[in-house]
Coordinates of N, CA, C and O in Angstrom, one line a residue:
M101 N 159.8 71.7 144.5 CA 158.8 72.7 144.1 C 157.7 72.7 145.2 O 157.1 71.7 145.4
A102 N 157.4 73.9 145.7 CA 156.3 74.0 146.6 C 155.0 73.8 145.9 O 154.8 73.9 144.7
T103 N 154.0 73.4 146.7 CA 152.6 73.1 146.2 C 152.1 74.3 145.4 O 151.5 74.1 144.3
S104 N 152.2 75.5 145.9 CA 151.7 76.7 145.1 C 152.4 76.8 143.8 O 151.7 77.2 142.8
D105 N 153.7 76.5 143.7 CA 154.4 76.6 142.5 C 153.9 75.6 141.5 O 153.8 75.8 140.3
K106 N 153.6 74.4 142.0 CA 153.1 73.3 141.2 C 151.7 73.7 140.6 O 151.4 73.5 139.5
K107 N 150.9 74.3 141.5 CA 149.6 74.7 141.0 C 149.6 75.8 140.0 O 148.9 75.8 139.0
R108 N 150.6 76.7 140.2 CA 150.7 77.8 139.2 C 151.2 77.2 137.9 O 150.7 77.6 136.8
A109 N 152.2 76.3 138.0 CA 152.7 75.7 136.7 C 151.6 74.9 136.0 O 151.5 75.0 134.8
Q110 N 150.8 74.2 136.8 CA 149.7 73.4 136.2 C 148.7 74.3 135.6 O 148.2 74.0 134.5
A111 N 148.4 75.4 136.2 CA 147.4 76.4 135.7 C 147.9 77.0 134.4 O 147.2 77.2 133.4
Y112 N 149.2 77.3 134.3 CA 149.9 77.8 133.1 C 149.7 76.8 132.0 O 149.3 77.1 130.8
V113 N 150.0 75.5 132.2 CA 149.9 74.5 131.2 C 148.5 74.3 130.7 O 148.3 74.2 129.5
E114 N 147.6 74.4 131.6 CA 146.2 74.2 131.2 C 145.7 75.4 130.4 O 145.0 75.3 129.4
Q115 N 146.1 76.6 130.8 CA 145.7 77.8 130.0 C 146.4 77.8 128.6 O 145.7 78.1 127.6
L116 N 147.6 77.4 128.5 CA 148.3 77.3 127.2 C 147.6 76.3 126.3 O 147.3 76.5 125.2
Q117 N 147.2 75.1 126.9 CA 146.5 74.1 126.1 C 145.2 74.6 125.6 O 144.8 74.4 124.5
Q118 N 144.5 75.3 126.5 CA 143.2 75.9 126.0 C 143.4 76.9 124.9 O 142.6 76.9 123.9
E119 N 144.4 77.8 125.0 CA 144.7 78.7 124.0 C 145.0 78.1 122.7 O 144.6 78.5 121.6
L120 N 145.8 77.0 122.7 CA 146.2 76.3 121.5 C 145.0 75.6 120.9 O 144.8 75.6 119.7
D121 N 144.1 75.0 121.7 CA 142.9 74.4 121.2 C 142.0 75.4 120.6 O 141.4 75.2 119.5
D122 N 141.9 76.6 121.2 CA 141.1 77.7 120.6 C 141.7 78.1 119.2 O 140.9 78.3 118.3
L123 N 143.0 78.2 119.1 CA 143.6 78.5 117.8 C 143.3 77.5 116.8 O 142.9 77.8 115.7
R124 N 143.5 76.2 117.2 CA 143.2 75.1 116.2 C 141.8 75.1 115.8 O 141.4 74.8 114.6
D125 N 140.8 75.5 116.7 CA 139.4 75.5 116.4 C 139.1 76.6 115.3 O 138.1 76.5 114.6
T126 N 140.0 77.6 115.2 CA 139.8 78.6 114.2 C 140.5 78.3 112.9 O 140.4 79.1 111.9
G127 N 141.1 77.1 112.8 CA 141.8 76.7 111.6 C 143.3 76.9 111.5 O 143.9 76.6 110.5
V128 N 143.8 77.4 112.6 CA 145.3 77.6 112.7 C 146.0 76.2 112.7 O 145.6 75.3 113.5
L129 N 147.0 76.0 111.9 CA 147.8 74.8 111.8 C 149.1 75.0 112.5 O 149.9 75.9 112.1
L130 N 149.4 74.2 113.6 CA 150.6 74.3 114.3 C 151.3 73.0 114.5 O 150.6 71.9 114.4
D131 N 152.6 73.0 114.7 CA 153.3 71.8 114.9 C 154.6 72.2 115.7 O 154.9 73.3 115.9
G132 N 155.3 71.2 116.2 CA 156.5 71.4 117.0 C 156.2 71.6 118.5 O 155.2 71.2 119.0
N133 N 157.2 72.1 119.2 CA 157.2 72.3 120.6 C 156.7 73.7 120.9 O 157.2 74.7 120.4
I134 N 155.7 73.8 121.8 CA 155.1 75.1 122.1 C 155.0 75.1 123.6 O 154.5 74.2 124.2
P135 N 155.5 76.2 124.3 CA 156.2 77.3 123.7 C 157.6 76.9 123.2 O 158.1 75.9 123.6
S136 N 158.1 77.8 122.3 CA 159.5 77.5 121.8 C 160.3 78.7 121.6 O 159.7 79.8 121.5
E137 N 161.5 78.6 121.4 CA 162.4 79.7 121.3 C 162.3 80.3 119.8 O 162.4 81.5 119.6
V138 N 162.1 79.4 118.9 CA 162.0 79.8 117.5 C 160.7 79.4 116.9 O 160.3 78.2 117.1
L139 N 160.1 80.3 116.1 CA 158.9 79.9 115.4 C 159.1 80.1 113.9 O 159.6 81.1 113.4
F140 N 158.9 79.0 113.2 CA 159.0 79.0 111.7 C 157.6 79.2 111.2 O 156.7 78.5 111.7
I141 N 157.4 80.1 110.3 CA 156.1 80.3 109.7 C 156.3 80.1 108.2 O 157.2 80.6 107.5
A142 N 155.4 79.2 107.7 CA 155.5 78.8 106.3 C 154.1 78.5 105.7 O 153.2 78.2 106.4
N143 N 154.0 78.7 104.4 CA 152.8 78.4 103.6 C 153.0 76.9 103.1 O 153.5 76.7 102.0
F144 N 152.5 76.0 103.9 CA 152.7 74.6 103.5 C 151.9 74.2 102.3 O 152.3 73.2 101.6
A145 N 150.9 74.9 102.0 CA 150.0 74.5 100.8 C 150.6 74.9 99.5 O 150.0 74.5 98.5
K146 N 151.7 75.5 99.4 CA 152.4 75.8 98.1 C 152.7 74.5 97.4 O 152.5 74.5 96.2
D147 N 153.1 73.5 98.1 CA 153.5 72.3 97.4 C 152.5 71.2 97.6 O 152.5 70.3 96.7
S148 N 151.7 71.2 98.6 CA 150.7 70.1 98.8 C 149.7 70.6 99.8 O 149.8 71.6 100.4
F149 N 148.7 69.7 99.9 CA 147.6 70.0 100.9 C 147.7 69.0 102.1 O 146.7 68.5 102.6
D150 N 148.9 68.7 102.5 CA 149.1 67.7 103.6 C 149.3 68.5 104.9 O 150.5 68.9 105.2
E151 N 148.2 68.8 105.6 CA 148.4 69.6 106.8 C 149.1 68.9 108.0 O 149.3 69.5 109.0
T152 N 149.5 67.6 107.8 CA 150.2 66.9 108.8 C 151.7 67.2 108.7 O 152.5 66.9 109.6
Q153 N 152.1 67.9 107.6 CA 153.5 68.2 107.4 C 153.6 69.6 106.9 O 153.5 69.9 105.7
L154 N 153.9 70.5 107.8 CA 153.8 72.0 107.6 C 155.1 72.5 106.9 O 155.0 73.6 106.3
I155 N 156.2 71.8 106.9 CA 157.4 72.2 106.2 C 157.9 70.9 105.5 O 157.9 69.8 106.0
D156 N 158.4 71.2 104.3 CA 159.1 70.1 103.6 C 160.1 69.4 104.4 O 160.9 70.0 105.1
P157 N 160.1 68.0 104.5 CA 160.9 67.3 105.4 C 162.4 67.6 105.2 O 163.2 67.7 106.1
H158 N 162.8 67.8 103.9 CA 164.2 68.1 103.6 C 164.6 69.5 104.2 O 165.7 69.6 104.8
A159 N 163.7 70.4 104.0 CA 163.9 71.8 104.6 C 163.9 71.7 106.1 O 164.8 72.4 106.7
L160 N 163.0 71.0 106.7 CA 163.0 70.9 108.2 C 164.2 70.3 108.7 O 164.8 70.8 109.7
D161 N 164.7 69.3 108.0 CA 166.0 68.6 108.5 C 167.1 69.7 108.4 O 167.9 69.8 109.4
A162 N 167.2 70.5 107.4 CA 168.2 71.5 107.2 C 168.1 72.6 108.3 O 169.1 73.0 108.9
L163 N 166.8 72.9 108.6 CA 166.6 73.9 109.7 C 167.0 73.4 111.0 O 167.6 74.1 111.8
E164 N 166.7 72.1 111.3 CA 167.1 71.5 112.6 C 168.6 71.5 112.7 O 169.1 71.8 113.8
K165 N 169.3 71.1 111.7 CA 170.8 71.1 111.7 C 171.3 72.5 111.9 O 172.3 72.6 112.6
S166 N 170.7 73.5 111.2 CA 171.2 74.8 111.4 C 171.0 75.3 112.8 O 172.0 75.9 113.4
L167 N 169.9 75.1 113.4 CA 169.7 75.5 114.8 C 170.6 74.8 115.7 O 171.2 75.5 116.6
S168 N 170.9 73.6 115.5 CA 171.8 72.8 116.3 C 173.2 73.4 116.2 O 173.9 73.6 117.2
A169 N 173.6 73.7 115.0 CA 175.0 74.3 114.8 C 175.1 75.7 115.4 O 176.2 76.1 115.8
L170 N 174.0 76.4 115.6 CA 174.0 77.7 116.2 C 174.0 77.6 117.7 O 174.2 78.6 118.4
G171 N 173.7 76.4 118.3 CA 173.7 76.2 119.7 C 172.3 76.1 120.3 O 172.2 76.1 121.6
Y172 N 171.3 76.0 119.5 CA 169.9 75.8 120.1 C 169.8 74.3 120.6 O 170.4 73.4 120.1
L173 N 168.9 74.2 121.6 CA 168.6 72.9 122.1 C 167.8 72.1 121.0 O 167.2 72.7 120.1
D174 N 167.8 70.8 121.1 CA 167.1 70.0 120.1 C 165.6 70.3 120.1 O 165.1 70.4 121.2
K175 N 165.1 70.4 118.9 CA 163.6 70.7 118.8 C 163.1 71.9 119.5 O 162.0 72.0 120.0
A176 N 163.9 73.0 119.5 CA 163.6 74.2 120.2 C 162.8 75.1 119.3 O 162.9 76.3 119.2
Y177 N 161.9 74.5 118.5 CA 161.1 75.3 117.5 C 159.7 74.8 117.4 O 159.4 73.7 117.9
S178 N 158.9 75.7 116.9 CA 157.5 75.4 116.5 C 157.3 75.9 115.1 O 158.0 76.6 114.6
I179 N 156.2 75.4 114.5 CA 155.8 75.7 113.2 C 154.4 76.2 113.1 O 153.5 75.6 113.7
L180 N 154.2 77.3 112.4 CA 152.9 77.9 112.2 C 152.7 78.0 110.7 O 153.5 78.5 110.0
S181 N 151.6 77.5 110.2 CA 151.2 77.6 108.8 C 150.6 79.0 108.6 O 149.7 79.4 109.4
S182 N 151.0 79.7 107.6 CA 150.4 81.0 107.3 C 149.1 80.9 106.6 O 148.4 81.9 106.3
V183 N 148.7 79.6 106.3 CA 147.4 79.4 105.6 C 146.6 78.4 106.4 O 147.2 77.6 107.2
S184 N 145.3 78.4 106.3 CA 144.5 77.3 106.8 C 143.7 76.7 105.7 O 143.7 77.3 104.6
L185 N 143.2 75.5 105.9 CA 142.5 74.8 104.8 C 141.0 75.0 105.1 O 140.5 74.8 106.2
T186 N 140.3 75.5 104.1 CA 138.9 75.7 104.1 C 138.2 74.9 103.1 O 138.7 74.8 101.9
E187 N 137.1 74.2 103.4 CA 136.4 73.4 102.5 C 135.4 74.3 101.7 O 134.5 74.9 102.3
I188 N 135.6 74.3 100.4 CA 134.7 75.1 99.5 C 134.2 74.2 98.4 O 135.0 73.6 97.6
H189 N 132.9 74.0 98.4 CA 132.3 73.0 97.4 C 133.0 71.7 97.4 O 133.4 71.2 96.4
S190 N 133.1 71.1 98.6 CA 133.7 69.8 98.8 C 135.2 69.7 98.4 O 135.7 68.6 98.2
E191 N 135.8 70.8 98.3 CA 137.3 70.8 97.9 C 138.0 71.7 98.9 O 137.6 72.8 99.2
K192 N 139.2 71.2 99.3 CA 140.0 72.0 100.3 C 140.8 73.1 99.5 O 141.4 72.8 98.5
K193 N 140.7 74.3 100.0 CA 141.3 75.4 99.5 C 142.2 76.0 100.6 O 141.8 76.2 101.7
A194 N 143.4 76.5 100.2 CA 144.3 77.2 101.1 C 143.9 78.6 101.2 O 143.8 79.3 100.1
V195 N 143.7 79.2 102.4 CA 143.4 80.6 102.6 C 144.3 81.2 103.6 O 144.6 80.6 104.6
L196 N 144.9 82.3 103.2 CA 145.8 83.0 104.1 C 145.1 83.3 105.4 O 144.0 83.8 105.4
L197 N 145.8 83.1 106.5 CA 145.3 83.4 107.8 C 145.2 85.0 107.9 O 146.1 85.7 107.5
P198 N 144.2 85.4 108.6 CA 144.1 86.9 108.8 C 145.2 87.3 109.7 O 145.7 86.5 110.6
R199 N 145.6 88.5 109.6 CA 146.8 89.0 110.4 C 146.5 88.9 111.9 O 147.4 88.7 112.7
E200 N 145.2 89.1 112.3 CA 144.9 89.0 113.7 C 145.2 87.6 114.2 O 145.6 87.4 115.4
L201 N 144.9 86.5 113.4 CA 145.2 85.2 113.9 C 146.7 84.9 113.9 O 147.2 84.2 114.7
I202 N 147.4 85.5 112.9 CA 148.9 85.3 112.9 C 149.4 85.9 114.2 O 150.2 85.3 115.0
R203 N 149.0 87.2 114.5 CA 149.5 87.9 115.7 C 149.1 87.1 117.0 O 150.0 87.0 117.9
L204 N 147.9 86.6 117.1 CA 147.4 85.9 118.3 C 148.3 84.6 118.4 O 148.7 84.2 119.5
S205 N 148.5 83.9 117.3 CA 149.3 82.7 117.3 C 150.7 82.9 117.8 O 151.2 82.2 118.6
V206 N 151.3 84.0 117.4 CA 152.6 84.4 117.8 C 152.6 84.6 119.3 O 153.5 84.2 120.0
E207 N 151.6 85.3 119.8 CA 151.6 85.6 121.2 C 151.4 84.4 122.1 O 152.0 84.2 123.1
V208 N 150.6 83.4 121.6 CA 150.4 82.2 122.3 C 151.6 81.3 122.3 O 152.1 80.8 123.3
I209 N 152.3 81.2 121.2 CA 153.5 80.4 121.0 C 154.7 81.1 121.8 O 155.5 80.4 122.4
D210 N 154.7 82.4 121.8 CA 155.7 83.2 122.6 C 157.1 82.9 122.2 O 157.9 82.6 123.1
P211 N 157.5 82.9 120.9 CA 158.9 82.7 120.6 C 159.7 83.9 120.8 O 159.2 85.0 120.9
I212 N 161.0 83.7 120.9 CA 162.0 84.8 120.9 C 162.3 85.3 119.5 O 162.4 86.4 119.2
S213 N 162.3 84.3 118.6 CA 162.6 84.6 117.2 C 161.6 84.0 116.3 O 161.1 82.9 116.5
I214 N 161.3 84.7 115.2 CA 160.3 84.2 114.2 C 161.1 84.3 112.8 O 161.7 85.2 112.5
V215 N 161.0 83.1 112.1 CA 161.6 83.0 110.8 C 160.5 82.7 109.8 O 159.9 81.6 109.8
S216 N 160.3 83.6 108.8 CA 159.4 83.3 107.7 C 160.2 82.6 106.6 O 161.3 83.0 106.3
L217 N 159.6 81.5 106.0 CA 160.3 80.7 105.1 C 159.9 80.9 103.6 O 160.4 80.2 102.7
D218 N 158.9 81.7 103.4 CA 158.4 82.0 102.0 C 157.9 83.4 101.9 O 157.6 84.0 102.9
T219 N 157.7 83.8 100.7 CA 157.2 85.2 100.5 C 155.8 85.5 101.1 O 155.6 86.5 101.7
E220 N 154.9 84.5 100.8 CA 153.6 84.7 101.4 C 153.6 84.9 102.9 O 152.9 85.7 103.5
S221 N 154.3 84.0 103.5 CA 154.4 84.1 105.0 C 155.0 85.4 105.5 O 154.6 85.9 106.5
S222 N 156.0 85.8 104.8 CA 156.7 87.1 105.1 C 155.7 88.2 105.0 O 155.7 89.1 105.9
K223 N 154.9 88.2 104.0 CA 153.9 89.3 103.8 C 152.9 89.3 104.9 O 152.6 90.4 105.4
V224 N 152.3 88.2 105.2 CA 151.3 88.1 106.2 C 151.9 88.4 107.6 O 151.2 89.0 108.4
L225 N 153.1 88.0 107.8 CA 153.7 88.3 109.1 C 154.0 89.9 109.2 O 153.7 90.4 110.3
A226 N 154.4 90.5 108.1 CA 154.6 91.9 108.1 C 153.3 92.6 108.4 O 153.3 93.6 109.2
Q227 N 152.2 92.2 107.8 CA 150.9 92.8 108.1 C 150.5 92.6 109.5 O 150.0 93.5 110.2
A228 N 150.8 91.4 110.1 CA 150.4 91.2 111.5 C 151.2 92.1 112.4 O 150.7 92.5 113.5
F229 N 152.4 92.5 112.1 CA 153.2 93.3 112.9 C 153.2 94.8 112.4 O 153.9 95.6 112.9
E230 N 152.2 95.1 111.5 CA 152.0 96.4 111.0 C 153.3 97.0 110.4 O 153.6 98.2 110.7
M231 N 154.0 96.2 109.7 CA 155.2 96.6 109.0 C 154.9 96.6 107.5 O 154.1 95.9 107.0
E232 N 155.7 97.4 106.8 CA 155.5 97.4 105.3 C 156.0 96.1 104.7 O 155.3 95.5 103.9
S233 N 157.2 95.6 105.1 CA 157.7 94.3 104.7 C 158.9 94.0 105.5 O 159.4 94.8 106.3
F234 N 159.3 92.7 105.3 CA 160.6 92.3 106.0 C 161.5 91.9 104.8 O 161.2 91.0 104.0
N235 N 162.6 92.6 104.7 CA 163.6 92.3 103.6 C 164.3 91.0 103.9 O 164.6 90.7 105.1
F236 N 164.7 90.3 102.9 CA 165.4 89.0 103.1 C 166.7 89.2 103.8 O 167.5 90.1 103.5
G237 N 166.9 88.3 104.8 CA 168.2 88.3 105.5 C 168.5 89.5 106.4 O 169.6 89.5 107.0
Q238 N 167.6 90.3 106.6 CA 167.7 91.5 107.5 C 167.0 91.2 108.8 O 165.9 90.7 108.8
L239 N 167.7 91.4 110.0 CA 167.1 91.1 111.3 C 166.3 92.3 111.7 O 166.7 93.4 111.7
Y240 N 165.0 92.0 112.2 CA 164.2 93.1 112.7 C 163.8 92.7 114.1 O 163.8 91.6 114.5
E241 N 163.4 93.8 114.9 CA 162.9 93.6 116.2 C 161.5 94.1 116.2 O 161.3 95.3 115.9
C242 N 160.5 93.3 116.5 CA 159.1 93.7 116.5 C 158.5 93.2 117.8 O 158.4 92.0 118.1
L243 N 158.0 94.2 118.6 CA 157.4 93.9 119.9 C 158.2 92.9 120.7 O 157.7 91.9 121.3
G244 N 159.5 93.1 120.8 CA 160.4 92.3 121.6 C 160.8 91.0 121.0 O 161.4 90.2 121.7
R245 N 160.4 90.7 119.7 CA 160.8 89.5 119.1 C 161.7 89.8 117.9 O 161.6 90.8 117.2
R246 N 162.6 88.9 117.7 CA 163.5 89.0 116.5 C 162.8 88.3 115.3 O 162.2 87.2 115.5
V247 N 162.8 89.0 114.2 CA 162.1 88.5 113.0 C 163.1 88.5 111.8 O 163.8 89.4 111.6
L248 N 163.1 87.3 111.1 CA 164.0 87.1 110.0 C 163.3 86.5 108.8 O 162.5 85.5 109.0
N249 N 163.4 87.1 107.6 CA 162.8 86.6 106.4 C 163.8 85.7 105.7 O 164.8 86.2 105.2
L250 N 163.5 84.5 105.5 CA 164.3 83.5 104.7 C 163.5 83.0 103.6 O 163.4 81.8 103.3
S251 N 162.8 83.9 102.9 CA 161.9 83.4 101.8 C 162.7 82.6 100.8 O 163.9 82.9 100.4
G252 N 162.1 81.5 100.3 CA 162.8 80.6 99.4 C 163.7 79.6 100.0 O 164.5 79.0 99.3
F253 N 163.6 79.4 101.3 CA 164.5 78.5 102.0 C 164.5 77.1 101.4 O 165.6 76.5 101.1
A254 N 163.3 76.5 101.2 CA 163.3 75.1 100.7 C 164.0 75.0 99.3 O 164.7 74.1 99.1
K255 N 163.7 76.0 98.5 CA 164.3 75.9 97.1 C 165.8 76.2 97.2 O 166.6 75.7 96.3
S256 N 166.3 76.9 98.2 CA 167.7 77.2 98.3 C 168.6 76.0 98.5 O 169.8 76.0 98.2
L257 N 168.0 74.9 99.0 CA 168.8 73.8 99.4 C 169.4 73.0 98.2 O 170.3 72.2 98.3
D258 N 168.9 73.4 97.0 CA 169.4 72.7 95.8 C 170.5 73.6 95.1 O 171.0 73.2 94.1
D259 N 170.8 74.7 95.7 CA 171.8 75.6 95.1 C 172.8 76.0 96.2 O 172.4 76.6 97.2
S260 N 174.1 75.6 96.0 CA 175.1 75.9 97.1 C 175.2 77.3 97.4 O 175.4 77.7 98.6
Y261 N 175.2 78.2 96.5 CA 175.3 79.7 96.7 C 174.1 80.1 97.6 O 174.3 80.8 98.6
E262 N 172.9 79.8 97.2 CA 171.7 80.2 97.9 C 171.7 79.6 99.3 O 171.2 80.2 100.3
K263 N 172.1 78.3 99.4 CA 172.2 77.7 100.7 C 173.1 78.5 101.7 O 172.8 78.7 102.9
Q264 N 174.3 78.9 101.1 CA 175.2 79.7 101.9 C 174.6 81.1 102.4 O 174.8 81.6 103.5
R265 N 173.8 81.7 101.5 CA 173.1 82.9 101.8 C 172.1 82.7 103.0 O 172.0 83.5 103.9
M266 N 171.4 81.6 102.9 CA 170.5 81.2 104.0 C 171.2 81.0 105.3 O 170.8 81.5 106.4
W267 N 172.3 80.3 105.3 CA 173.1 80.0 106.5 C 173.7 81.4 107.1 O 173.6 81.6 108.3
H268 N 174.1 82.2 106.2 CA 174.7 83.5 106.6 C 173.6 84.3 107.4 O 173.8 84.9 108.4
A269 N 172.4 84.3 106.8 CA 171.2 85.0 107.4 C 170.9 84.4 108.8 O 170.6 85.1 109.8
L270 N 170.8 83.0 108.8 CA 170.4 82.3 110.0 C 171.4 82.6 111.2 O 171.0 82.6 112.4
K271 N 172.6 82.9 110.8 CA 173.6 83.2 111.9 C 173.3 84.5 112.6 O 173.9 84.7 113.7
L272 N 172.3 85.2 112.1 CA 171.9 86.4 112.8 C 171.0 86.1 114.1 O 170.7 87.0 114.8
L273 N 170.7 84.8 114.2 CA 169.7 84.4 115.3 C 170.4 83.4 116.2 O 169.9 82.3 116.4
P274 N 171.5 83.8 116.9 CA 172.0 82.8 117.9 C 171.0 82.7 119.0 O 170.2 83.6 119.2
P275 N 171.1 81.7 119.8 CA 170.2 81.5 121.0 C 170.4 82.7 121.9 O 171.5 83.2 122.0
E276 N 169.3 83.1 122.6 CA 169.4 84.2 123.5 C 170.2 83.8 124.8 O 170.9 84.6 125.3
Q277 N 170.1 82.5 125.1 CA 170.8 82.0 126.3 C 171.5 80.7 125.9 O 171.1 79.9 125.1
A278 N 172.7 80.4 126.5 CA 173.3 79.2 126.3 C 172.6 78.0 126.9 O 172.0 78.2 128.0
P279 N 172.5 76.9 126.2 CA 171.8 75.7 126.8 C 172.4 75.3 128.1 O 173.6 75.4 128.3
L280 N 171.6 74.8 129.0 CA 172.1 74.3 130.3 C 172.8 73.0 130.1 O 172.5 72.2 129.3

């Protein structure tokens, strides 16, 4: 790699890191590999207030296995929480992210595909993309990104029929390119 290419790559990495730091400073909760091919968006606060774990571990394991079965590279995803934690009267409260922050987060993460994993996340994502809604299991294209609503994913893992519905929908998102 030529020196100018290295400098350009380093500048890109530094700019991305600054943008991620700026997002985190506004209360955005992120995890995973950034940038990534797939972005999962979920309301982690539905079940707990543990901001270190944005998706239920059992659900995340199922999502990783599904992506692998579809041909994605290992860990080719990132996670965005649709809520941030705000301290109100010494108590943490979950507050939905404004659509502008959702949209900005998507642009910084720059995924090819976005998968919402619960109803609240699907609604805030639809608002961010100025859509009325995203129907379950239907693939949308918004500003050059593929969007899929898998509301209820975590709960579906306990029901074989629902799990098959989720898998059928996920098959709409094969990788854009074959892994090298």
